[in-house]
Amino acid sequence: MNIFFYGLFMDESLLVEKGMSPGSVAVGHVDGFALRIGERATLLHSAGARAYGVMMDISYDAVRELYAESGVADYEPEPVTVKLADGSEVEAVCYNLPEEKITGTNKDYAASLMELAARLGFPESYLDEIRQATQPPAGRLPVRF
């Protein structure tokens, strides 16, 4: 099945380490969704927004096993239309954490995601969105001891 990943699962080698064999790997984006980073990443419905990621063909059983892991077990599938870099559109499933379950912040996760997104060649404007997730909120300085 076609799965659209937008967090660290975009890293094909990570999935291979978990025993999966992703096929048809392609960079693309979904419109109408915005990236939100808490402890992990999720996509939230947002008119006019665009989220970048990687679409992969993965077996149904492998996807069920992946999203049974603690930390992602609360993610729920929803259908999306992925626009690939070649201009084609593909129907896929995207797993998102419901907004009411988003908690905390995770700078290490955001930094790793930033590195991966840059490696995948995502637009600078999108990298800026991820970069902002690694910064303290406006008006607050990080606490140093």
mmCIF file with all atom_site columns, N, CA, C and O in Angstrom, residues 77-108:
data_model
loop_
_atom_site.group_PDB
_atom_site.id
_atom_site.type_symbol
_atom_site.label_atom_id
_atom_site.label_alt_id
_atom_site.label_comp_id
_atom_site.label_asym_id
_atom_site.label_entity_id
_atom_site.label_seq_id
_atom_site.pdbx_PDB_ins_code
_atom_site.Cartn_x
_atom_site.Cartn_y
_atom_site.Cartn_z
_atom_site.occupancy
_atom_site.B_iso_or_equiv
_atom_site.pdbx_formal_charge
_atom_site.auth_seq_id
_atom_site.auth_comp_id
_atom_site.auth_asym_id
_atom_site.auth_atom_id
_atom_site.pdbx_PDB_model_num
ATOM 1   N N  . PRO A 1 77  ? -4.788 6.430  10.546  1.00 0.00 ? 77  PRO A N  1
ATOM 2   C CA . PRO A 1 77  ? -4.654 6.545  9.086   1.00 0.00 ? 77  PRO A CA 1
ATOM 3   C C  . PRO A 1 77  ? -5.726 7.463  8.495   1.00 0.00 ? 77  PRO A C  1
ATOM 4   O O  . PRO A 1 77  ? -6.852 7.512  8.983   1.00 0.00 ? 77  PRO A O  1
ATOM 5   N N  . GLU A 1 78  ? -5.328 8.190  7.469   1.00 0.00 ? 78  GLU A N  1
ATOM 6   C CA . GLU A 1 78  ? -6.302 8.948  6.694   1.00 0.00 ? 78  GLU A CA 1
ATOM 7   C C  . GLU A 1 78  ? -5.818 9.030  5.251   1.00 0.00 ? 78  GLU A C  1
ATOM 8   O O  . GLU A 1 78  ? -4.614 9.053  4.985   1.00 0.00 ? 78  GLU A O  1
ATOM 9   N N  . PRO A 1 79  ? -6.760 9.045  4.308   1.00 0.00 ? 79  PRO A N  1
ATOM 10  C CA . PRO A 1 79  ? -6.374 9.100  2.898   1.00 0.00 ? 79  PRO A CA 1
ATOM 11  C C  . PRO A 1 79  ? -5.873 10.478 2.506   1.00 0.00 ? 79  PRO A C  1
ATOM 12  O O  . PRO A 1 79  ? -6.370 11.498 3.002   1.00 0.00 ? 79  PRO A O  1
ATOM 13  N N  . VAL A 1 80  ? -4.873 10.505 1.640   1.00 0.00 ? 80  VAL A N  1
ATOM 14  C CA . VAL A 1 80  ? -4.332 11.761 1.112   1.00 0.00 ? 80  VAL A CA 1
ATOM 15  C C  . VAL A 1 80  ? -4.024 11.580 -0.370  1.00 0.00 ? 80  VAL A C  1
ATOM 16  O O  . VAL A 1 80  ? -3.856 10.460 -0.850  1.00 0.00 ? 80  VAL A O  1
ATOM 17  N N  . THR A 1 81  ? -3.942 12.685 -1.067  1.00 0.00 ? 81  THR A N  1
ATOM 18  C CA . THR A 1 81  ? -3.478 12.687 -2.450  1.00 0.00 ? 81  THR A CA 1
ATOM 19  C C  . THR A 1 81  ? -2.085 13.297 -2.451  1.00 0.00 ? 81  THR A C  1
ATOM 20  O O  . THR A 1 81  ? -1.911 14.452 -2.039  1.00 0.00 ? 81  THR A O  1
ATOM 21  N N  . VAL A 1 82  ? -1.116 12.515 -2.862  1.00 0.00 ? 82  VAL A N  1
ATOM 22  C CA . VAL A 1 82  ? 0.281  12.962 -2.872  1.00 0.00 ? 82  VAL A CA 1
ATOM 23  C C  . VAL A 1 82  ? 0.630  13.452 -4.266  1.00 0.00 ? 82  VAL A C  1
ATOM 24  O O  . VAL A 1 82  ? 0.399  12.747 -5.254  1.00 0.00 ? 82  VAL A O  1
ATOM 25  N N  . LYS A 1 83  ? 1.166  14.653 -4.333  1.00 0.00 ? 83  LYS A N  1
ATOM 26  C CA . LYS A 1 83  ? 1.655  15.191 -5.597  1.00 0.00 ? 83  LYS A CA 1
ATOM 27  C C  . LYS A 1 83  ? 3.147  14.926 -5.642  1.00 0.00 ? 83  LYS A C  1
ATOM 28  O O  . LYS A 1 83  ? 3.898  15.433 -4.815  1.00 0.00 ? 83  LYS A O  1
ATOM 29  N N  . LEU A 1 84  ? 3.549  14.090 -6.594  1.00 0.00 ? 84  LEU A N  1
ATOM 30  C CA . LEU A 1 84  ? 4.951  13.689 -6.701  1.00 0.00 ? 84  LEU A CA 1
ATOM 31  C C  . LEU A 1 84  ? 5.752  14.723 -7.476  1.00 0.00 ? 84  LEU A C  1
ATOM 32  O O  . LEU A 1 84  ? 5.195  15.562 -8.187  1.00 0.00 ? 84  LEU A O  1
ATOM 33  N N  . ALA A 1 85  ? 7.067  14.634 -7.337  1.00 0.00 ? 85  ALA A N  1
ATOM 34  C CA . ALA A 1 85  ? 7.977  15.593 -7.967  1.00 0.00 ? 85  ALA A CA 1
ATOM 35  C C  . ALA A 1 85  ? 7.814  15.620 -9.487  1.00 0.00 ? 85  ALA A C  1
ATOM 36  O O  . ALA A 1 85  ? 8.036  16.652 -10.116 1.00 0.00 ? 85  ALA A O  1
ATOM 37  N N  . ASP A 1 86  ? 7.374  14.502 -10.087 1.00 0.00 ? 86  ASP A N  1
ATOM 38  C CA . ASP A 1 86  ? 7.205  14.454 -11.542 1.00 0.00 ? 86  ASP A CA 1
ATOM 39  C C  . ASP A 1 86  ? 5.864  15.038 -11.993 1.00 0.00 ? 86  ASP A C  1
ATOM 40  O O  . ASP A 1 86  ? 5.535  15.023 -13.169 1.00 0.00 ? 86  ASP A O  1
ATOM 41  N N  . GLY A 1 87  ? 5.055  15.543 -11.044 1.00 0.00 ? 87  GLY A N  1
ATOM 42  C CA . GLY A 1 87  ? 3.778  16.155 -11.381 1.00 0.00 ? 87  GLY A CA 1
ATOM 43  C C  . GLY A 1 87  ? 2.586  15.216 -11.292 1.00 0.00 ? 87  GLY A C  1
ATOM 44  O O  . GLY A 1 87  ? 1.444  15.671 -11.334 1.00 0.00 ? 87  GLY A O  1
ATOM 45  N N  . SER A 1 88  ? 2.828  13.935 -11.162 1.00 0.00 ? 88  SER A N  1
ATOM 46  C CA . SER A 1 88  ? 1.723  12.974 -11.060 1.00 0.00 ? 88  SER A CA 1
ATOM 47  C C  . SER A 1 88  ? 1.128  12.999 -9.654  1.00 0.00 ? 88  SER A C  1
ATOM 48  O O  . SER A 1 88  ? 1.745  13.486 -8.710  1.00 0.00 ? 88  SER A O  1
ATOM 49  N N  . GLU A 1 89  ? -0.097 12.494 -9.540  1.00 0.00 ? 89  GLU A N  1
ATOM 50  C CA . GLU A 1 89  ? -0.774 12.409 -8.247  1.00 0.00 ? 89  GLU A CA 1
ATOM 51  C C  . GLU A 1 89  ? -1.057 10.946 -7.928  1.00 0.00 ? 89  GLU A C  1
ATOM 52  O O  . GLU A 1 89  ? -1.444 10.182 -8.807  1.00 0.00 ? 89  GLU A O  1
ATOM 53  N N  . VAL A 1 90  ? -0.867 10.582 -6.656  1.00 0.00 ? 90  VAL A N  1
ATOM 54  C CA . VAL A 1 90  ? -1.054 9.208  -6.211  1.00 0.00 ? 90  VAL A CA 1
ATOM 55  C C  . VAL A 1 90  ? -1.864 9.219  -4.927  1.00 0.00 ? 90  VAL A C  1
ATOM 56  O O  . VAL A 1 90  ? -1.602 10.031 -4.032  1.00 0.00 ? 90  VAL A O  1
ATOM 57  N N  . GLU A 1 91  ? -2.820 8.323  -4.832  1.00 0.00 ? 91  GLU A N  1
ATOM 58  C CA . GLU A 1 91  ? -3.580 8.173  -3.588  1.00 0.00 ? 91  GLU A CA 1
ATOM 59  C C  . GLU A 1 91  ? -2.726 7.375  -2.606  1.00 0.00 ? 91  GLU A C  1
ATOM 60  O O  . GLU A 1 91  ? -2.080 6.395  -2.990  1.00 0.00 ? 91  GLU A O  1
ATOM 61  N N  . ALA A 1 92  ? -2.733 7.802  -1.362  1.00 0.00 ? 92  ALA A N  1
ATOM 62  C CA . ALA A 1 92  ? -1.921 7.140  -0.342  1.00 0.00 ? 92  ALA A CA 1
ATOM 63  C C  . ALA A 1 92  ? -2.632 7.247  1.006   1.00 0.00 ? 92  ALA A C  1
ATOM 64  O O  . ALA A 1 92  ? -3.664 7.903  1.133   1.00 0.00 ? 92  ALA A O  1
ATOM 65  N N  . VAL A 1 93  ? -2.048 6.609  1.995   1.00 0.00 ? 93  VAL A N  1
ATOM 66  C CA . VAL A 1 93  ? -2.521 6.703  3.374   1.00 0.00 ? 93  VAL A CA 1
ATOM 67  C C  . VAL A 1 93  ? -1.430 7.410  4.162   1.00 0.00 ? 93  VAL A C  1
ATOM 68  O O  . VAL A 1 93  ? -0.244 7.161  3.972   1.00 0.00 ? 93  VAL A O  1
ATOM 69  N N  . CYS A 1 94  ? -1.858 8.306  5.037   1.00 0.00 ? 94  CYS A N  1
ATOM 70  C CA . CYS A 1 94  ? -0.944 9.053  5.889   1.00 0.00 ? 94  CYS A CA 1
ATOM 71  C C  . CYS A 1 94  ? -1.390 8.841  7.325   1.00 0.00 ? 94  CYS A C  1
ATOM 72  O O  . CYS A 1 94  ? -2.581 8.944  7.625   1.00 0.00 ? 94  CYS A O  1
ATOM 73  N N  . TYR A 1 95  ? -0.466 8.508  8.207   1.00 0.00 ? 95  TYR A N  1
ATOM 74  C CA . TYR A 1 95  ? -0.789 8.306  9.618   1.00 0.00 ? 95  TYR A CA 1
ATOM 75  C C  . TYR A 1 95  ? -0.503 9.593  10.385  1.00 0.00 ? 95  TYR A C  1
ATOM 76  O O  . TYR A 1 95  ? 0.617  10.100 10.338  1.00 0.00 ? 95  TYR A O  1
ATOM 77  N N  . ASN A 1 96  ? -1.538 10.106 11.066  1.00 0.00 ? 96  ASN A N  1
ATOM 78  C CA . ASN A 1 96  ? -1.415 11.361 11.801  1.00 0.00 ? 96  ASN A CA 1
ATOM 79  C C  . ASN A 1 96  ? -1.876 11.195 13.241  1.00 0.00 ? 96  ASN A C  1
ATOM 80  O O  . ASN A 1 96  ? -2.785 10.424 13.526  1.00 0.00 ? 96  ASN A O  1
ATOM 81  N N  . LEU A 1 97  ? -1.236 11.946 14.102  1.00 0.00 ? 97  LEU A N  1
ATOM 82  C CA . LEU A 1 97  ? -1.625 11.972 15.507  1.00 0.00 ? 97  LEU A CA 1
ATOM 83  C C  . LEU A 1 97  ? -2.739 12.995 15.671  1.00 0.00 ? 97  LEU A C  1
ATOM 84  O O  . LEU A 1 97  ? -2.596 14.142 15.243  1.00 0.00 ? 97  LEU A O  1
ATOM 85  N N  . PRO A 1 98  ? -3.872 12.603 16.269  1.00 0.00 ? 98  PRO A N  1
ATOM 86  C CA . PRO A 1 98  ? -4.941 13.580 16.493  1.00 0.00 ? 98  PRO A CA 1
ATOM 87  C C  . PRO A 1 98  ? -4.412 14.774 17.305  1.00 0.00 ? 98  PRO A C  1
ATOM 88  O O  . PRO A 1 98  ? -3.602 14.604 18.220  1.00 0.00 ? 98  PRO A O  1
ATOM 89  N N  . GLU A 1 99  ? -4.888 15.963 16.967  1.00 0.00 ? 99  GLU A N  1
ATOM 90  C CA . GLU A 1 99  ? -4.364 17.188 17.573  1.00 0.00 ? 99  GLU A CA 1
ATOM 91  C C  . GLU A 1 99  ? -4.433 17.176 19.093  1.00 0.00 ? 99  GLU A C  1
ATOM 92  O O  . GLU A 1 99  ? -3.507 17.633 19.765  1.00 0.00 ? 99  GLU A O  1
ATOM 93  N N  . GLU A 1 100 ? -5.493 16.608 19.647  1.00 0.00 ? 100 GLU A N  1
ATOM 94  C CA . GLU A 1 100 ? -5.639 16.598 21.110  1.00 0.00 ? 100 GLU A CA 1
ATOM 95  C C  . GLU A 1 100 ? -4.617 15.692 21.794  1.00 0.00 ? 100 GLU A C  1
ATOM 96  O O  . GLU A 1 100 ? -4.448 15.763 23.014  1.00 0.00 ? 100 GLU A O  1
ATOM 97  N N  . LYS A 1 101 ? -3.900 14.888 21.037  1.00 0.00 ? 101 LYS A N  1
ATOM 98  C CA . LYS A 1 101 ? -2.903 13.995 21.625  1.00 0.00 ? 101 LYS A CA 1
ATOM 99  C C  . LYS A 1 101 ? -1.472 14.504 21.450  1.00 0.00 ? 101 LYS A C  1
ATOM 100 O O  . LYS A 1 101 ? -0.524 13.866 21.880  1.00 0.00 ? 101 LYS A O  1
ATOM 101 N N  . ILE A 1 102 ? -1.315 15.667 20.820  1.00 0.00 ? 102 ILE A N  1
ATOM 102 C CA . ILE A 1 102 ? 0.020  16.240 20.631  1.00 0.00 ? 102 ILE A CA 1
ATOM 103 C C  . ILE A 1 102 ? 0.502  16.802 21.965  1.00 0.00 ? 102 ILE A C  1
ATOM 104 O O  . ILE A 1 102 ? -0.199 17.570 22.607  1.00 0.00 ? 102 ILE A O  1
ATOM 105 N N  . THR A 1 103 ? 1.704  16.395 22.363  1.00 0.00 ? 103 THR A N  1
ATOM 106 C CA . THR A 1 103 ? 2.264  16.881 23.627  1.00 0.00 ? 103 THR A CA 1
ATOM 107 C C  . THR A 1 103 ? 3.737  17.238 23.453  1.00 0.00 ? 103 THR A C  1
ATOM 108 O O  . THR A 1 103 ? 4.413  16.715 22.581  1.00 0.00 ? 103 THR A O  1
ATOM 109 N N  . GLY A 1 104 ? 4.199  18.117 24.318  1.00 0.00 ? 104 GLY A N  1
ATOM 110 C CA . GLY A 1 104 ? 5.628  18.396 24.456  1.00 0.00 ? 104 GLY A CA 1
ATOM 111 C C  . GLY A 1 104 ? 6.282  18.969 23.225  1.00 0.00 ? 104 GLY A C  1
ATOM 112 O O  . GLY A 1 104 ? 5.652  19.335 22.242  1.00 0.00 ? 104 GLY A O  1
ATOM 113 N N  . THR A 1 105 ? 7.587  19.032 23.327  1.00 0.00 ? 105 THR A N  1
ATOM 114 C CA . THR A 1 105 ? 8.449  19.422 22.215  1.00 0.00 ? 105 THR A CA 1
ATOM 115 C C  . THR A 1 105 ? 9.669  18.520 22.259  1.00 0.00 ? 105 THR A C  1
ATOM 116 O O  . THR A 1 105 ? 10.033 18.008 23.311  1.00 0.00 ? 105 THR A O  1
ATOM 117 N N  . ASN A 1 106 ? 10.279 18.313 21.132  1.00 0.00 ? 106 ASN A N  1
ATOM 118 C CA . ASN A 1 106 ? 11.420 17.422 21.055  1.00 0.00 ? 106 ASN A CA 1
ATOM 119 C C  . ASN A 1 106 ? 12.424 18.023 20.076  1.00 0.00 ? 106 ASN A C  1
ATOM 120 O O  . ASN A 1 106 ? 12.343 17.787 18.873  1.00 0.00 ? 106 ASN A O  1
ATOM 121 N N  . LYS A 1 107 ? 13.349 18.815 20.609  1.00 0.00 ? 107 LYS A N  1
ATOM 122 C CA . LYS A 1 107 ? 14.339 19.485 19.762  1.00 0.00 ? 107 LYS A CA 1
ATOM 123 C C  . LYS A 1 107 ? 15.231 18.502 19.007  1.00 0.00 ? 107 LYS A C  1
ATOM 124 O O  . LYS A 1 107 ? 15.623 18.756 17.874  1.00 0.00 ? 107 LYS A O  1
ATOM 125 N N  . ASP A 1 108 ? 15.574 17.384 19.645  1.00 0.00 ? 108 ASP A N  1
ATOM 126 C CA . ASP A 1 108 ? 16.422 16.394 18.973  1.00 0.00 ? 108 ASP A CA 1
ATOM 127 C C  . ASP A 1 108 ? 15.696 15.806 17.766  1.00 0.00 ? 108 ASP A C  1
ATOM 128 O O  . ASP A 1 108 ? 16.287 15.625 16.705  1.00 0.00 ? 108 ASP A O  1
#
